Amino acid sequence: MRKLTMLGTGNAMVTKCYNTCFYLELDNGGLFLTDAGGGNGILRQLELAGFDYQKCHHMFVTHGHTDHVLGVIWVMRKVADLMNKGKYQGEFHIYCHDVVMDMLLTMTKMTLKKKDFARVGTSIFLHEVTDGETVTFEDVTLTAFDILSTKAKQFGYELRFKDGMRFTCLGDEPYNEHDRQYAEGADWLLAEAFCKYGDRDKFKPYEKNHSTVKEASELAEELGVKNLVLYHTEDKSIDTRKQAYTAESREYYHGNVFVPDDLDVIPLA
């Protein structure tokens, strides 16, 4: 059964939840990981989620900000360690743009043990993807796209399943019209919502090039998507976030809206 597991749902500076990252369970039981948060807290989140590393052979990294890329180093270390202990069979593939690829190569060379780093390029592979490039694995087709960020180069992706279901991750910045073909009419759209519209003066999302729940929901309505998942939020309202964000979203969007907490599992029906 296809499922989305949110490992983290918060923005870069949260302390009451983990940074935004997630994985999908695919039709064949394989797991596909996206980003890894900002540190080795990713190992705890994966453990709590019951993540089976042996079932995960593919990962996508959206961009090089600390709250998305630093956890990848720990994932690579964990996979390399499992490989060296004979507890991981096969290869591990990471898809990312050129800037992230350079960052990961540099950081792993500087920080991993030699026997772990020796796995990079031999059984752990970094694949550079470009805007509009397509990759097929585990019976799904991924198309990477540039969100044209003004802060740091960032890619999102559209994942297509064999039956035509489309799952689109917009990254953690507002939608860009350049990517309409990947988002319009999607079955699932993952979009950032830094805070409620009424709290914009408090959290100042626009100064950080982020959206509010209102704007993300208006976008989903305009694009005609069936299911909207909101993430990369503030954590000051963590106790009421799900209810409050959902209520605001429904004022502007008439599809199914999900405001997950960390470790929530969403069936992709």
Tab-separated table of C-alpha atoms in Angstrom:
chain	number	residue	atom	x	y	z
A	1	MET	CA	0.000	0.000	0.000
A	2	ARG	CA	1.357	3.433	-0.911
A	3	LYS	CA	1.995	5.532	2.172
A	4	LEU	CA	3.606	8.836	3.061
A	5	THR	CA	5.423	8.981	6.400
A	6	MET	CA	6.367	12.455	7.619
A	7	LEU	CA	9.609	12.196	9.558
A	8	GLY	CA	9.603	15.922	10.279
A	9	THR	CA	7.242	18.806	9.600
A	10	GLY	CA	8.963	21.960	10.864
A	11	ASN	CA	11.060	24.762	9.434
A	12	ALA	CA	14.776	25.239	9.988
A	13	MET	CA	14.703	26.634	13.524
A	14	VAL	CA	12.076	24.438	15.174
A	15	THR	CA	12.740	22.734	18.507
A	16	LYS	CA	9.353	21.127	19.206
A	17	CYS	CA	9.392	18.958	16.080
A	18	TYR	CA	11.933	17.809	13.502
A	19	ASN	CA	12.852	19.558	10.250
A	20	THR	CA	10.742	18.704	7.206
A	21	CYS	CA	11.590	15.374	5.553
A	22	PHE	CA	9.632	12.256	4.668
A	23	TYR	CA	9.586	8.907	2.909
A	24	LEU	CA	7.171	7.044	0.676
A	25	GLU	CA	6.324	3.370	0.705
A	26	LEU	CA	5.976	2.340	-2.933
A	27	ASP	CA	3.884	-0.361	-4.588
A	28	ASN	CA	6.631	-2.981	-4.406
A	29	GLY	CA	7.351	-2.264	-0.743
A	30	GLY	CA	10.429	-0.162	-1.487
A	31	LEU	CA	11.003	3.040	0.458
A	32	PHE	CA	11.893	6.381	-1.135
A	33	LEU	CA	13.393	9.046	1.138
A	34	THR	CA	13.250	12.820	0.585
A	35	ASP	CA	15.659	15.083	2.510
A	36	ALA	CA	16.844	14.219	6.015
A	37	GLY	CA	16.587	17.267	8.236
A	38	GLY	CA	19.436	19.030	9.959
A	39	GLY	CA	21.339	16.428	11.958
A	40	ASN	CA	21.543	12.965	13.441
A	41	GLY	CA	18.030	13.397	14.791
A	42	ILE	CA	17.110	11.786	11.482
A	43	LEU	CA	18.309	8.457	12.868
A	44	ARG	CA	15.898	8.721	15.778
A	45	GLN	CA	12.985	9.682	13.520
A	46	LEU	CA	13.696	6.767	11.204
A	47	GLU	CA	13.932	4.402	14.151
A	48	LEU	CA	10.631	5.638	15.612
A	49	ALA	CA	8.983	5.219	12.208
A	50	GLY	CA	10.174	1.619	11.967
A	51	PHE	CA	12.158	2.423	8.845
A	52	ASP	CA	13.817	-0.561	7.164
A	53	TYR	CA	17.044	0.658	5.555
A	54	GLN	CA	17.332	-2.500	3.469
A	55	LYS	CA	14.136	-1.542	1.646
A	56	CYS	CA	15.428	1.952	0.795
A	57	HIS	CA	17.686	2.240	-2.236
A	58	HIS	CA	16.697	5.682	-3.508
A	59	MET	CA	16.705	9.184	-2.029
A	60	PHE	CA	16.110	12.738	-3.288
A	61	VAL	CA	17.700	15.856	-1.767
A	62	THR	CA	15.968	19.128	-2.636
A	63	HIS	CA	18.638	21.659	-1.660
A	64	GLY	CA	21.649	22.446	0.488
A	65	HIS	CA	20.161	24.366	3.413
A	66	THR	CA	21.230	23.015	6.795
A	67	ASP	CA	17.771	21.754	7.748
A	68	HIS	CA	17.606	19.517	4.680
A	69	VAL	CA	21.122	18.356	3.826
A	70	LEU	CA	23.039	17.763	7.059
A	71	GLY	CA	20.913	14.767	7.996
A	72	VAL	CA	21.840	13.215	4.651
A	73	ILE	CA	25.408	12.806	5.909
A	74	TRP	CA	24.062	10.685	8.762
A	75	VAL	CA	21.910	8.610	6.416
A	76	MET	CA	24.942	7.977	4.209
A	77	ARG	CA	27.014	7.043	7.250
A	78	LYS	CA	24.320	4.677	8.491
A	79	VAL	CA	23.916	2.968	5.114
A	80	ALA	CA	27.700	2.688	4.675
A	81	ASP	CA	28.021	1.164	8.130
A	82	LEU	CA	25.290	-1.365	7.377
A	83	MET	CA	27.003	-2.226	4.102
A	84	ASN	CA	30.324	-2.740	5.849
A	85	LYS	CA	28.664	-5.051	8.362
A	86	GLY	CA	26.962	-7.092	5.635
A	87	LYS	CA	23.513	-5.878	6.734
A	88	TYR	CA	22.617	-3.949	3.582
A	89	GLN	CA	22.463	-5.603	0.186
A	90	GLY	CA	22.518	-3.679	-3.072
A	91	GLU	CA	23.207	-0.036	-3.878
A	92	PHE	CA	21.996	3.279	-2.467
A	93	HIS	CA	21.239	6.069	-4.946
A	94	ILE	CA	20.905	9.769	-4.106
A	95	TYR	CA	19.445	12.183	-6.665
A	96	CYS	CA	20.199	15.894	-6.361
A	97	HIS	CA	21.321	18.924	-8.345
A	98	ASP	CA	24.980	19.817	-8.869
A	99	VAL	CA	25.331	22.151	-5.867
A	100	VAL	CA	24.034	19.560	-3.405
A	101	MET	CA	26.158	16.874	-5.037
A	102	ASP	CA	29.314	18.931	-4.473
A	103	MET	CA	28.293	19.625	-0.873
A	104	LEU	CA	27.675	15.974	-0.087
A	105	LEU	CA	30.934	14.842	-1.651
A	106	THR	CA	32.897	17.495	0.237
A	107	MET	CA	31.232	16.922	3.589
A	108	THR	CA	31.394	13.136	3.489
A	109	LYS	CA	35.047	13.201	2.470
A	110	MET	CA	35.803	15.490	5.414
A	111	THR	CA	33.655	13.779	8.046
A	112	LEU	CA	33.142	10.078	7.335
A	113	LYS	CA	35.503	7.320	8.367
A	114	LYS	CA	37.653	6.131	5.473
A	115	LYS	CA	35.918	2.774	5.205
A	116	ASP	CA	32.536	4.496	5.123
A	117	PHE	CA	33.599	7.120	2.585
A	118	ALA	CA	35.015	4.321	0.432
A	119	ARG	CA	31.414	3.310	-0.226
A	120	VAL	CA	30.726	6.638	-1.958
A	121	GLY	CA	31.111	5.998	-5.662
A	122	THR	CA	31.261	2.229	-5.286
A	123	SER	CA	27.941	1.291	-3.667
A	124	ILE	CA	26.540	4.671	-2.586
A	125	PHE	CA	26.010	6.756	-5.707
A	126	LEU	CA	25.304	10.480	-6.087
A	127	HIS	CA	23.428	11.293	-9.283
A	128	GLU	CA	23.208	14.836	-10.594
A	129	VAL	CA	19.791	15.634	-12.045
A	130	THR	CA	18.928	18.697	-14.104
A	131	ASP	CA	15.742	20.681	-14.625
A	132	GLY	CA	13.199	18.452	-16.386
A	133	GLU	CA	15.339	15.312	-16.213
A	134	THR	CA	13.536	12.011	-15.689
A	135	VAL	CA	14.722	9.017	-13.644
A	136	THR	CA	12.942	5.666	-13.330
A	137	PHE	CA	13.288	3.322	-10.360
A	138	GLU	CA	11.144	0.963	-8.272
A	139	ASP	CA	8.321	1.094	-10.875
A	140	VAL	CA	7.945	4.884	-10.551
A	141	THR	CA	9.156	7.745	-12.730
A	142	LEU	CA	10.612	10.864	-11.129
A	143	THR	CA	10.961	14.171	-12.949
A	144	ALA	CA	13.127	16.765	-11.213
A	145	PHE	CA	12.383	20.446	-11.643
A	146	ASP	CA	14.050	23.701	-10.652
A	147	ILE	CA	11.830	25.838	-8.409
A	148	LEU	CA	13.943	28.891	-9.409
A	149	SER	CA	14.656	29.899	-5.840
A	150	THR	CA	16.236	33.295	-5.268
A	151	LYS	CA	17.963	32.044	-2.097
A	152	ALA	CA	19.679	28.768	-2.904
A	153	LYS	CA	19.333	26.432	-5.870
A	154	GLN	CA	16.471	24.090	-5.094
A	155	PHE	CA	14.690	21.301	-6.941
A	156	GLY	CA	11.324	19.702	-6.428
A	157	TYR	CA	10.016	16.626	-8.199
A	158	GLU	CA	6.961	14.936	-9.680
A	159	LEU	CA	6.633	11.206	-9.029
A	160	ARG	CA	4.411	9.208	-11.387
A	161	PHE	CA	3.133	5.764	-10.495
A	162	LYS	CA	2.241	3.073	-13.024
A	163	ASP	CA	-1.480	3.715	-12.645
A	164	GLY	CA	-0.974	7.422	-13.389
A	165	MET	CA	-1.080	8.800	-9.849
A	166	ARG	CA	1.008	11.983	-9.619
A	167	PHE	CA	2.772	12.985	-6.391
A	168	THR	CA	4.441	16.406	-6.503
A	169	CYS	CA	6.860	17.860	-3.956
A	170	LEU	CA	7.351	21.619	-4.343
A	171	GLY	CA	10.278	21.870	-1.926
A	172	ASP	CA	10.096	24.467	0.830
A	173	GLU	CA	9.497	27.715	-1.051
A	174	PRO	CA	6.505	29.214	-2.863
A	175	TYR	CA	5.323	27.746	-6.157
A	176	ASN	CA	6.854	29.085	-9.357
A	177	GLU	CA	4.826	29.175	-12.570
A	178	HIS	CA	7.809	27.568	-14.316
A	179	ASP	CA	6.693	24.287	-12.748
A	180	ARG	CA	2.972	24.335	-13.582
A	181	GLN	CA	3.158	21.181	-15.706
A	182	TYR	CA	4.336	19.199	-12.693
A	183	ALA	CA	1.837	20.591	-10.159
A	184	GLU	CA	-1.374	21.277	-12.033
A	185	GLY	CA	-3.924	18.531	-11.496
A	186	ALA	CA	-1.629	16.524	-9.234
A	187	ASP	CA	-3.188	13.832	-7.095
A	188	TRP	CA	-0.949	14.862	-4.208
A	189	LEU	CA	0.759	18.218	-3.721
A	190	LEU	CA	3.253	18.849	-0.905
A	191	ALA	CA	3.671	22.558	-0.179
A	192	GLU	CA	5.229	24.682	2.526
A	193	ALA	CA	3.031	26.797	4.803
A	194	PHE	CA	5.208	28.724	7.238
A	195	CYS	CA	2.315	29.968	9.383
A	196	LYS	CA	-1.336	30.989	9.307
A	197	TYR	CA	-2.144	34.114	7.312
A	198	GLY	CA	-3.284	35.865	10.490
A	199	ASP	CA	0.139	35.258	12.051
A	200	ARG	CA	2.148	36.662	9.141
A	201	ASP	CA	3.193	39.791	11.039
A	202	LYS	CA	4.488	37.619	13.880
A	203	PHE	CA	6.427	35.060	11.831
A	204	LYS	CA	7.236	37.191	8.742
A	205	PRO	CA	7.102	34.408	6.154
A	206	TYR	CA	7.482	36.720	3.172
A	207	GLU	CA	10.827	38.004	4.413
A	208	LYS	CA	12.035	34.384	4.341
A	209	ASN	CA	10.455	33.689	0.928
A	210	HIS	CA	7.779	31.435	2.385
A	211	SER	CA	4.001	31.183	2.150
A	212	THR	CA	1.140	31.130	4.608
A	213	VAL	CA	-1.559	28.475	4.823
A	214	LYS	CA	-3.887	30.795	2.900
A	215	GLU	CA	-1.568	31.184	-0.087
A	216	ALA	CA	-0.625	27.503	-0.247
A	217	SER	CA	-4.313	26.588	-0.146
A	218	GLU	CA	-5.307	29.142	-2.788
A	219	LEU	CA	-2.556	27.697	-4.973
A	220	ALA	CA	-3.841	24.142	-4.547
A	221	GLU	CA	-7.357	25.280	-5.419
A	222	GLU	CA	-6.165	27.153	-8.507
A	223	LEU	CA	-4.066	24.187	-9.665
A	224	GLY	CA	-6.936	21.766	-9.135
A	225	VAL	CA	-5.010	19.270	-7.018
A	226	LYS	CA	-6.889	16.509	-5.199
A	227	ASN	CA	-4.904	16.265	-1.959
A	228	LEU	CA	-2.787	18.932	-0.251
A	229	VAL	CA	-0.147	18.272	2.398
A	230	LEU	CA	1.145	21.319	4.305
A	231	TYR	CA	4.570	21.213	5.975
A	232	HIS	CA	7.694	23.266	6.856
A	233	THR	CA	5.810	25.255	9.495
A	234	GLU	CA	6.573	27.210	12.634
A	235	ASP	CA	6.363	25.225	15.881
A	236	LYS	CA	5.074	27.830	18.338
A	237	SER	CA	1.521	26.591	17.741
A	238	ILE	CA	2.448	22.908	17.644
A	239	ASP	CA	-0.361	21.858	20.026
A	240	THR	CA	-3.088	23.447	17.901
A	241	ARG	CA	-1.353	23.492	14.514
A	242	LYS	CA	-3.202	20.582	12.900
A	243	GLN	CA	-6.669	21.872	13.754
A	244	ALA	CA	-5.970	25.568	13.114
A	245	TYR	CA	-4.074	25.127	9.853
A	246	THR	CA	-6.675	22.690	8.540
A	247	ALA	CA	-9.502	25.100	9.337
A	248	GLU	CA	-7.759	27.977	7.556
A	249	SER	CA	-6.904	25.845	4.545
A	250	ARG	CA	-10.519	24.760	4.089
A	251	GLU	CA	-11.567	28.384	3.669
A	252	TYR	CA	-9.643	28.490	0.379
A	253	TYR	CA	-9.227	24.895	-0.800
A	254	HIS	CA	-11.944	22.310	-1.407
A	255	GLY	CA	-9.883	19.161	-1.789
A	256	ASN	CA	-8.502	16.970	0.977
A	257	VAL	CA	-6.059	18.817	3.237
A	258	PHE	CA	-3.530	17.177	5.556
A	259	VAL	CA	-1.510	18.985	8.230
A	260	PRO	CA	0.646	16.176	9.617
A	261	ASP	CA	2.563	15.965	12.850
A	262	ASP	CA	5.952	14.285	12.930
A	263	LEU	CA	5.676	10.533	12.265
A	264	ASP	CA	2.116	10.755	10.937
A	265	VAL	CA	1.392	8.223	8.185
A	266	ILE	CA	-0.894	9.214	5.301
A	267	PRO	CA	-2.237	6.518	2.953
A	268	LEU	CA	-1.871	7.612	-0.674
A	269	ALA	CA	-5.251	6.509	-1.935
